[in-house]
Amino acid sequence: MNNSPSRQPFQRPEREITPEQVYHKRRKILAGLGLGVMGLSAAGWDIYSRMQPTPKPIIELPPPQPSSSYQPQLNSNFAQAGRPLSSEKDVLSYNNFYEFSTKKEEVAELAQGWKIDPYGLQIEGLVDRPGTLSLEQVEKLGLEERIYRFRCVEAWAMTVPWSGVSMAALMAHVGVKSTATHVAFYSVLDPQRMHGQKNTYFTWPYFEGLRIDEAANALTFIATGLYGKRLSPQNGSPLRVVLPWKYGYKGPKSVVRMVFLAAQPPTFWNELAPDEYDFFANVDPTIPHKRWSQASERLLGNGDRVKTLPYNGFGEFVASLYQNQKKS
Ligand SMILES: Nc1nc2c(c(=O)[nH]1)N[C@H]1C(S)=C(S)[C@@H](COP(=O)(O)O)O[C@H]1N2
Ligand SMILES: [Mo]
């Protein structure tokens, strides 16, 4: 394995044996506090170390192999998310991906070896340049890494380094027409190999959508990687949508098609249970889910409960999108 100094920290093999806190120190996650780990007071250190996840992997899976051609550069605007990173093992073994299973602990195993081959991202509708983009063409739009908090509607949360490209770059590349008001996303349909899609209680493929100003927002991200490596199947390979201010279900995995429209598209969870899953799905601690509170969330790994923030803490980027509408 190439171990040259030019590699991204996430791709260095010694990461596998590095304690999480040293790893975080390296990535200068605490840079935002103006302190390294060693500069923390005893109390600060105690709080910091108690926040470190103690991963309990359900199954042992080899993480995807780093590829020397996949070299995302950290975007300094999103270099830290105010929380320690979740452990890669947890993120790779606790998944919501109903195409494989409704049980989070078994998705990774069922998805092992699964691949969309050949892969193409179809772009349709109100654009100047419709067509199919390869993964490489998408990544050429500007591969970068961003550390985002992630909040599932079920009140668990993680903090992860995604890599990919901004949705705005993709929209500029395909030339979205001024008449487009929304975009619809479609995940892959593969019932022969994704056995969850044989469950006809759900409408497959998974479908989602955004208003066009939400899609063009600086936070809206098309992820092709996690922890400096291309996405594993269980995390939505080869390409997924990431919307850090919304509940996780708004971000479809294994997306193969985007359609730019002049109307709001229906969406998977909203269609199934509109009183529980709203179209906007903005993280809001003051609006409980019908069956549980959204005031706090459980961190993946150590299980600590922390307060949920409006827009998952990303209000400075997105609150203005919603000032003319009823809270949602
Ligand atoms: N196609 C598809 N996309 C999906 C889902 C799914 O079941 N199918 N689950 C969503 C939900 S509810 C969450 S919380 C996240 C989970 O992403 P993760 O497993 O990488 O943490 O994916 C979202 N995207
Ligand atoms: Mo979720």
Tab-separated table of C-alpha atoms and ligand atoms in Angstrom:
chain	number	residue	atom	x	y	z
A	1	MET	CA	0.000	0.000	0.000
A	2	ASN	CA	1.232	3.468	-0.866
A	3	ASN	CA	2.215	5.270	2.306
A	4	SER	CA	3.678	8.463	0.840
A	5	PRO	CA	3.334	11.658	2.863
A	6	SER	CA	1.076	13.212	0.211
A	7	ARG	CA	-1.765	10.911	1.187
A	8	GLN	CA	-4.756	12.273	3.027
A	9	PRO	CA	-4.657	11.518	6.751
A	10	PHE	CA	-7.753	9.350	6.335
A	11	GLN	CA	-5.879	7.157	3.913
A	12	ARG	CA	-2.874	6.442	6.087
A	13	PRO	CA	-2.877	2.817	7.160
A	14	GLU	CA	-1.703	3.646	10.707
A	15	ARG	CA	-5.127	5.210	11.243
A	16	GLU	CA	-6.370	1.672	11.754
A	17	ILE	CA	-4.351	1.375	14.960
A	18	THR	CA	-4.496	4.982	16.113
A	19	PRO	CA	-6.616	5.842	19.149
A	20	GLU	CA	-9.504	8.035	18.123
A	21	GLN	CA	-8.368	11.024	20.182
A	22	VAL	CA	-4.912	11.129	18.572
A	23	TYR	CA	-6.572	10.824	15.200
A	24	HIS	CA	-8.833	13.758	16.002
A	25	LYS	CA	-5.868	15.766	17.189
A	26	ARG	CA	-4.167	15.137	13.885
A	27	ARG	CA	-7.133	16.349	11.921
A	28	LYS	CA	-7.162	19.413	14.170
A	29	ILE	CA	-10.825	18.908	14.917
A	30	LEU	CA	-10.219	21.044	17.966
A	31	ALA	CA	-8.634	23.791	15.897
A	32	GLY	CA	-11.918	25.656	16.094
A	33	LEU	CA	-11.461	25.890	19.873
A	34	GLY	CA	-7.984	27.306	19.370
A	35	LEU	CA	-6.567	24.359	21.299
A	36	GLY	CA	-4.936	21.061	20.565
A	37	VAL	CA	-5.939	18.105	22.713
A	38	MET	CA	-2.818	18.654	24.821
A	39	GLY	CA	-3.853	22.238	25.477
A	40	LEU	CA	-7.138	21.263	27.129
A	41	SER	CA	-7.614	21.738	30.860
A	42	ALA	CA	-8.110	18.599	32.930
A	43	ALA	CA	-11.879	19.182	32.916
A	44	GLY	CA	-11.826	19.821	29.184
A	45	TRP	CA	-9.885	16.647	28.615
A	46	ASP	CA	-12.327	14.662	30.719
A	47	ILE	CA	-15.322	15.969	28.752
A	48	TYR	CA	-13.495	15.387	25.499
A	49	SER	CA	-12.450	11.861	26.310
A	50	ARG	CA	-15.888	10.936	27.612
A	51	MET	CA	-17.301	12.024	24.261
A	52	GLN	CA	-15.066	9.556	22.449
A	53	PRO	CA	-17.087	6.678	21.060
A	54	THR	CA	-16.517	3.189	22.351
A	55	PRO	CA	-17.438	1.287	19.213
A	56	LYS	CA	-19.179	-2.031	19.567
A	57	PRO	CA	-19.112	-3.340	16.030
A	58	ILE	CA	-21.845	-5.855	15.357
A	59	ILE	CA	-19.847	-7.547	12.627
A	60	GLU	CA	-16.254	-7.185	11.527
A	61	LEU	CA	-15.987	-5.774	8.017
A	62	PRO	CA	-12.859	-4.649	6.267
A	63	PRO	CA	-13.120	-0.939	5.519
A	64	PRO	CA	-12.979	-0.154	1.805
A	65	GLN	CA	-9.453	0.013	0.475
A	66	PRO	CA	-8.047	3.487	-0.097
A	67	SER	CA	-7.530	4.290	-3.736
A	68	SER	CA	-4.572	6.437	-4.721
A	69	SER	CA	-6.719	8.301	-7.255
A	70	TYR	CA	-9.296	9.327	-4.638
A	71	GLN	CA	-7.750	12.330	-2.877
A	72	PRO	CA	-10.404	14.675	-1.477
A	73	GLN	CA	-9.074	17.952	-0.088
A	74	LEU	CA	-10.605	19.193	3.145
A	75	ASN	CA	-12.800	22.265	2.605
A	76	SER	CA	-11.637	24.644	5.349
A	77	ASN	CA	-15.163	26.071	5.723
A	78	PHE	CA	-16.327	22.648	6.923
A	79	ALA	CA	-13.216	21.432	8.725
A	80	GLN	CA	-14.916	20.823	12.041
A	81	ALA	CA	-18.500	20.308	13.137
A	82	GLY	CA	-18.237	21.080	16.849
A	83	ARG	CA	-18.270	17.421	17.826
A	84	PRO	CA	-15.728	14.608	17.645
A	85	LEU	CA	-15.957	12.357	14.639
A	86	SER	CA	-17.941	9.182	15.020
A	87	SER	CA	-15.933	6.004	14.703
A	88	GLU	CA	-15.722	4.710	11.168
A	89	LYS	CA	-16.619	1.220	12.349
A	90	ASP	CA	-19.905	2.423	13.814
A	91	VAL	CA	-20.773	4.434	10.724
A	92	LEU	CA	-20.114	1.385	8.559
A	93	SER	CA	-22.095	-1.069	10.656
A	94	TYR	CA	-25.230	0.814	11.804
A	95	ASN	CA	-27.253	1.831	8.768
A	96	ASN	CA	-30.660	2.773	7.523
A	97	PHE	CA	-30.969	1.330	4.027
A	98	TYR	CA	-34.368	-0.309	3.668
A	99	GLU	CA	-33.490	-1.717	0.243
A	100	PHE	CA	-31.347	-4.243	2.121
A	101	SER	CA	-33.040	-4.535	5.489
A	102	THR	CA	-35.091	-2.596	8.000
A	103	LYS	CA	-32.656	-3.820	10.698
A	104	LYS	CA	-29.759	-1.391	11.006
A	105	GLU	CA	-27.353	-4.022	12.318
A	106	GLU	CA	-27.697	-6.317	9.315
A	107	VAL	CA	-27.547	-3.870	6.402
A	108	ALA	CA	-23.735	-3.892	6.110
A	109	GLU	CA	-23.492	-7.644	5.866
A	110	LEU	CA	-26.345	-7.938	3.351
A	111	ALA	CA	-24.852	-5.151	1.218
A	112	GLN	CA	-21.356	-6.615	1.106
A	113	GLY	CA	-20.085	-6.851	-2.463
A	114	TRP	CA	-23.139	-5.090	-3.870
A	115	LYS	CA	-22.315	-2.635	-6.651
A	116	ILE	CA	-24.043	-0.684	-9.412
A	117	ASP	CA	-22.081	-1.677	-12.493
A	118	PRO	CA	-21.879	0.144	-14.792
A	119	TYR	CA	-22.803	3.287	-12.889
A	120	GLY	CA	-24.192	6.429	-14.452
A	121	LEU	CA	-26.040	9.409	-12.974
A	122	GLN	CA	-28.915	10.318	-15.282
A	123	ILE	CA	-29.772	14.021	-15.434
A	124	GLU	CA	-33.188	14.867	-16.856
A	125	GLY	CA	-35.827	17.562	-17.044
A	126	LEU	CA	-35.328	21.310	-17.016
A	127	VAL	CA	-31.620	21.476	-17.793
A	128	ASP	CA	-29.600	22.693	-20.786
A	129	ARG	CA	-27.400	19.574	-20.840
A	130	PRO	CA	-29.352	16.416	-19.966
A	131	GLY	CA	-27.489	13.120	-20.100
A	132	THR	CA	-25.593	10.608	-18.019
A	133	LEU	CA	-22.556	11.451	-15.909
A	134	SER	CA	-19.979	8.909	-14.783
A	135	LEU	CA	-18.756	8.969	-11.203
A	136	GLU	CA	-15.447	10.386	-12.422
A	137	GLN	CA	-17.224	13.185	-14.305
A	138	VAL	CA	-19.120	14.086	-11.143
A	139	GLU	CA	-15.952	14.066	-9.032
A	140	LYS	CA	-14.146	16.263	-11.570
A	141	LEU	CA	-16.571	19.037	-10.649
A	142	GLY	CA	-14.463	19.516	-7.508
A	143	LEU	CA	-13.853	16.651	-5.104
A	144	GLU	CA	-13.605	17.900	-1.521
A	145	GLU	CA	-14.084	16.720	2.041
A	146	ARG	CA	-16.501	18.189	4.585
A	147	ILE	CA	-17.132	17.317	8.188
A	148	TYR	CA	-20.853	17.461	8.917
A	149	ARG	CA	-23.106	16.489	11.768
A	150	PHE	CA	-25.838	14.076	10.676
A	151	ARG	CA	-29.203	13.679	12.442
A	152	CYS	CA	-31.628	10.831	11.759
A	153	VAL	CA	-35.316	11.456	12.414
A	154	GLU	CA	-35.142	8.512	14.848
A	155	ALA	CA	-32.966	10.692	17.136
A	156	TRP	CA	-29.542	9.134	16.632
A	157	ALA	CA	-26.729	11.243	15.274
A	158	MET	CA	-23.184	11.023	13.968
A	159	THR	CA	-20.393	13.333	12.818
A	160	VAL	CA	-18.581	12.212	9.693
A	161	PRO	CA	-16.148	13.346	6.997
A	162	TRP	CA	-18.013	13.100	3.709
A	163	SER	CA	-16.227	13.582	0.417
A	164	GLY	CA	-17.837	14.536	-2.840
A	165	VAL	CA	-18.917	17.628	-4.727
A	166	SER	CA	-21.293	20.468	-4.049
A	167	MET	CA	-24.748	20.138	-5.590
A	168	ALA	CA	-24.374	23.736	-6.805
A	169	ALA	CA	-21.377	22.695	-8.937
A	170	LEU	CA	-23.396	19.867	-10.464
A	171	MET	CA	-26.330	22.198	-11.130
A	172	ALA	CA	-24.052	24.704	-12.882
A	173	HIS	CA	-22.499	21.907	-14.932
A	174	VAL	CA	-25.830	20.642	-16.297
A	175	GLY	CA	-27.273	24.145	-16.685
A	176	VAL	CA	-30.452	24.111	-14.597
A	177	LYS	CA	-33.078	26.262	-16.320
A	178	SER	CA	-34.637	29.203	-14.490
A	179	THR	CA	-38.043	27.497	-14.816
A	180	ALA	CA	-36.989	24.638	-12.510
A	181	THR	CA	-38.500	24.979	-9.037
A	182	HIS	CA	-37.613	21.533	-7.636
A	183	VAL	CA	-35.374	18.541	-8.133
A	184	ALA	CA	-36.339	14.898	-7.659
A	185	PHE	CA	-33.815	12.205	-6.725
A	186	TYR	CA	-34.203	8.494	-7.393
A	187	SER	CA	-32.236	5.695	-5.777
A	188	VAL	CA	-31.413	2.530	-7.687
A	189	LEU	CA	-33.969	-0.189	-8.372
A	190	ASP	CA	-32.394	-3.658	-8.058
A	191	PRO	CA	-34.876	-6.055	-6.399
A	192	GLN	CA	-32.926	-9.129	-7.552
A	193	ARG	CA	-30.020	-8.152	-5.330
A	194	MET	CA	-31.611	-5.730	-2.864
A	195	HIS	CA	-34.067	-8.029	-1.188
A	196	GLY	CA	-35.740	-5.266	0.798
A	197	GLN	CA	-37.200	-4.070	-2.488
A	198	LYS	CA	-39.345	-7.207	-2.592
A	199	ASN	CA	-41.282	-5.657	0.294
A	200	THR	CA	-44.213	-4.112	-1.558
A	201	TYR	CA	-45.319	-2.159	1.512
A	202	PHE	CA	-42.834	0.424	0.241
A	203	THR	CA	-42.813	2.134	-3.153
A	204	TRP	CA	-39.481	1.452	-4.873
A	205	PRO	CA	-37.146	2.921	-5.882
A	206	TYR	CA	-36.615	5.317	-2.950
A	207	PHE	CA	-37.437	8.832	-4.104
A	208	GLU	CA	-36.766	12.219	-2.603
A	209	GLY	CA	-36.777	15.856	-3.607
A	210	LEU	CA	-35.828	19.415	-2.746
A	211	ARG	CA	-36.915	22.893	-3.597
A	212	ILE	CA	-34.424	24.374	-6.054
A	213	ASP	CA	-33.077	26.971	-3.601
A	214	GLU	CA	-32.439	24.177	-1.091
A	215	ALA	CA	-30.639	22.177	-3.769
A	216	ALA	CA	-28.465	25.179	-4.660
A	217	ASN	CA	-27.592	25.937	-1.019
A	218	ALA	CA	-23.888	25.878	-0.105
A	219	LEU	CA	-24.441	22.947	2.302
A	220	THR	CA	-26.093	20.617	-0.210
A	221	PHE	CA	-23.585	17.904	-0.975
A	222	ILE	CA	-23.297	14.958	-3.322
A	223	ALA	CA	-21.193	12.445	-1.421
A	224	THR	CA	-19.120	9.769	-3.133
A	225	GLY	CA	-16.960	8.990	-0.111
A	226	LEU	CA	-16.652	8.740	3.663
A	227	TYR	CA	-13.465	8.877	5.746
A	228	GLY	CA	-11.396	9.613	2.640
A	229	LYS	CA	-12.486	6.494	0.757
A	230	ARG	CA	-15.261	5.842	-1.734
A	231	LEU	CA	-18.611	4.995	-0.143
A	232	SER	CA	-19.252	1.462	1.013
A	233	PRO	CA	-22.443	-0.143	-0.303
A	234	GLN	CA	-24.191	0.131	3.071
A	235	ASN	CA	-23.603	3.899	3.125
A	236	GLY	CA	-25.099	4.394	-0.353
A	237	SER	CA	-22.389	3.743	-2.919
A	238	PRO	CA	-21.434	5.155	-5.271
A	239	LEU	CA	-23.259	8.464	-4.744
A	240	ARG	CA	-25.742	9.893	-2.241
A	241	VAL	CA	-27.264	13.215	-1.296
A	242	VAL	CA	-26.239	14.768	2.054
A	243	LEU	CA	-28.302	17.544	3.673
A	244	PRO	CA	-26.896	18.220	7.140
A	245	TRP	CA	-29.713	20.533	8.284
A	246	LYS	CA	-32.428	17.983	7.495
A	247	TYR	CA	-33.340	14.615	8.944
A	248	GLY	CA	-31.373	11.791	7.351
A	249	TYR	CA	-34.264	10.389	5.315
A	250	LYS	CA	-34.150	13.435	2.990
A	251	GLY	CA	-30.784	12.248	1.671
A	252	PRO	CA	-31.251	9.293	-0.698
A	253	LYS	CA	-28.513	6.696	-1.095
A	254	SER	CA	-27.251	5.091	-4.314
A	255	VAL	CA	-28.811	7.794	-6.466
A	256	VAL	CA	-28.981	7.052	-10.198
A	257	ARG	CA	-31.271	9.773	-11.448
A	258	MET	CA	-31.980	13.462	-10.845
A	259	VAL	CA	-34.909	15.202	-12.517
A	260	PHE	CA	-35.301	18.992	-12.515
A	261	LEU	CA	-38.981	19.923	-12.376
A	262	ALA	CA	-41.459	22.800	-12.203
A	263	ALA	CA	-43.484	21.195	-9.380
A	264	GLN	CA	-42.846	19.633	-5.979
A	265	PRO	CA	-42.220	15.907	-6.406
A	266	PRO	CA	-43.709	13.326	-4.040
A	267	THR	CA	-41.225	11.761	-1.614
A	268	PHE	CA	-40.884	8.267	-0.150
A	269	TRP	CA	-41.532	8.824	3.565
A	270	ASN	CA	-43.864	11.776	3.134
A	271	GLU	CA	-46.108	9.730	0.885
A	272	LEU	CA	-46.116	6.794	3.296
A	273	ALA	CA	-46.836	8.760	6.489
A	274	PRO	CA	-47.281	12.501	5.875
A	275	ASP	CA	-48.159	13.197	9.508
A	276	GLU	CA	-44.819	11.763	10.639
A	277	TYR	CA	-42.423	12.741	7.830
A	278	ASP	CA	-42.832	16.133	6.312
A	279	PHE	CA	-41.487	17.201	2.911
A	280	PHE	CA	-39.043	19.754	4.320
A	281	ALA	CA	-37.855	17.616	7.262
A	282	ASN	CA	-35.710	20.392	8.685
A	283	VAL	CA	-34.204	19.399	12.025
A	284	ASP	CA	-36.288	21.154	14.679
A	285	PRO	CA	-36.049	20.274	18.387
A	286	THR	CA	-39.358	22.058	19.107
A	287	ILE	CA	-41.482	19.871	16.839
A	288	PRO	CA	-41.767	16.345	18.225
A	289	HIS	CA	-42.251	13.377	15.965
A	290	LYS	CA	-45.660	11.831	16.499
A	291	ARG	CA	-44.074	9.003	18.485
A	292	TRP	CA	-41.030	10.606	20.191
A	293	SER	CA	-39.399	13.874	21.191
A	294	GLN	CA	-36.916	15.545	18.862
A	295	ALA	CA	-35.408	17.700	21.634
A	296	SER	CA	-32.278	15.564	21.969
A	297	GLU	CA	-30.319	12.932	20.110
A	298	ARG	CA	-28.124	9.945	20.906
A	299	LEU	CA	-24.570	9.958	19.567
A	300	LEU	CA	-23.627	6.896	17.593
A	301	GLY	CA	-20.920	5.039	19.490
A	302	ASN	CA	-21.013	6.192	23.089
A	303	GLY	CA	-24.777	6.686	23.211
A	304	ASP	CA	-24.459	10.083	24.925
A	305	ARG	CA	-27.600	12.222	24.746
A	306	VAL	CA	-27.023	15.736	23.494
A	307	LYS	CA	-29.415	18.566	22.729
A	308	THR	CA	-30.697	18.823	19.185
A	309	LEU	CA	-30.145	22.213	17.569
A	310	PRO	CA	-32.482	24.005	15.145
A	311	TYR	CA	-31.419	23.113	11.600
A	312	ASN	CA	-28.973	20.714	13.273
A	313	GLY	CA	-26.781	23.723	14.041
A	314	PHE	CA	-26.572	24.888	10.414
A	315	GLY	CA	-29.061	27.752	10.687
A	316	GLU	CA	-26.569	30.382	9.543
A	317	PHE	CA	-26.555	28.725	6.129
A	318	VAL	CA	-30.211	27.809	5.708
A	319	ALA	CA	-32.580	29.631	8.066
A	320	SER	CA	-33.133	32.359	5.448
A	321	LEU	CA	-34.551	29.759	3.041
A	322	TYR	CA	-37.563	29.317	5.297
A	323	GLN	CA	-38.301	32.750	6.699
A	324	ASN	CA	-41.380	33.220	4.513
A	325	GLN	CA	-43.067	30.008	5.450
A	326	LYS	CA	-44.632	28.243	8.355
A	327	LYS	CA	-42.095	26.349	10.477
A	328	SER	CA	-41.523	22.841	9.218
B	1	LIG	N1	-32.228	4.736	-0.794
B	1	LIG	C1	-32.264	4.961	0.531
B	1	LIG	N2	-31.713	6.085	1.021
B	1	LIG	C2	-31.747	6.340	2.355
B	1	LIG	C3	-32.407	5.449	3.238
B	1	LIG	C4	-32.973	4.255	2.687
B	1	LIG	O1	-33.552	3.417	3.396
B	1	LIG	N3	-32.890	4.054	1.333
B	1	LIG	N4	-32.474	5.749	4.585
B	1	LIG	C5	-32.312	7.165	4.952
B	1	LIG	C6	-32.188	7.362	6.382
B	1	LIG	S1	-33.611	7.278	7.292
B	1	LIG	C7	-30.989	7.670	6.964
B	1	LIG	S2	-30.899	8.074	8.608
B	1	LIG	C8	-29.722	7.637	6.191
B	1	LIG	C9	-28.747	6.658	6.844
B	1	LIG	O2	-27.464	6.763	6.298
B	1	LIG	P1	-26.275	5.888	6.884
B	1	LIG	O3	-26.715	4.452	6.945
B	1	LIG	O4	-25.119	6.067	5.940
B	1	LIG	O5	-25.983	6.411	8.261
B	1	LIG	O6	-29.909	7.270	4.841
B	1	LIG	C10	-31.102	7.781	4.250
B	1	LIG	N5	-31.139	7.460	2.830
B	2	MO	MO	-33.106	8.238	9.307
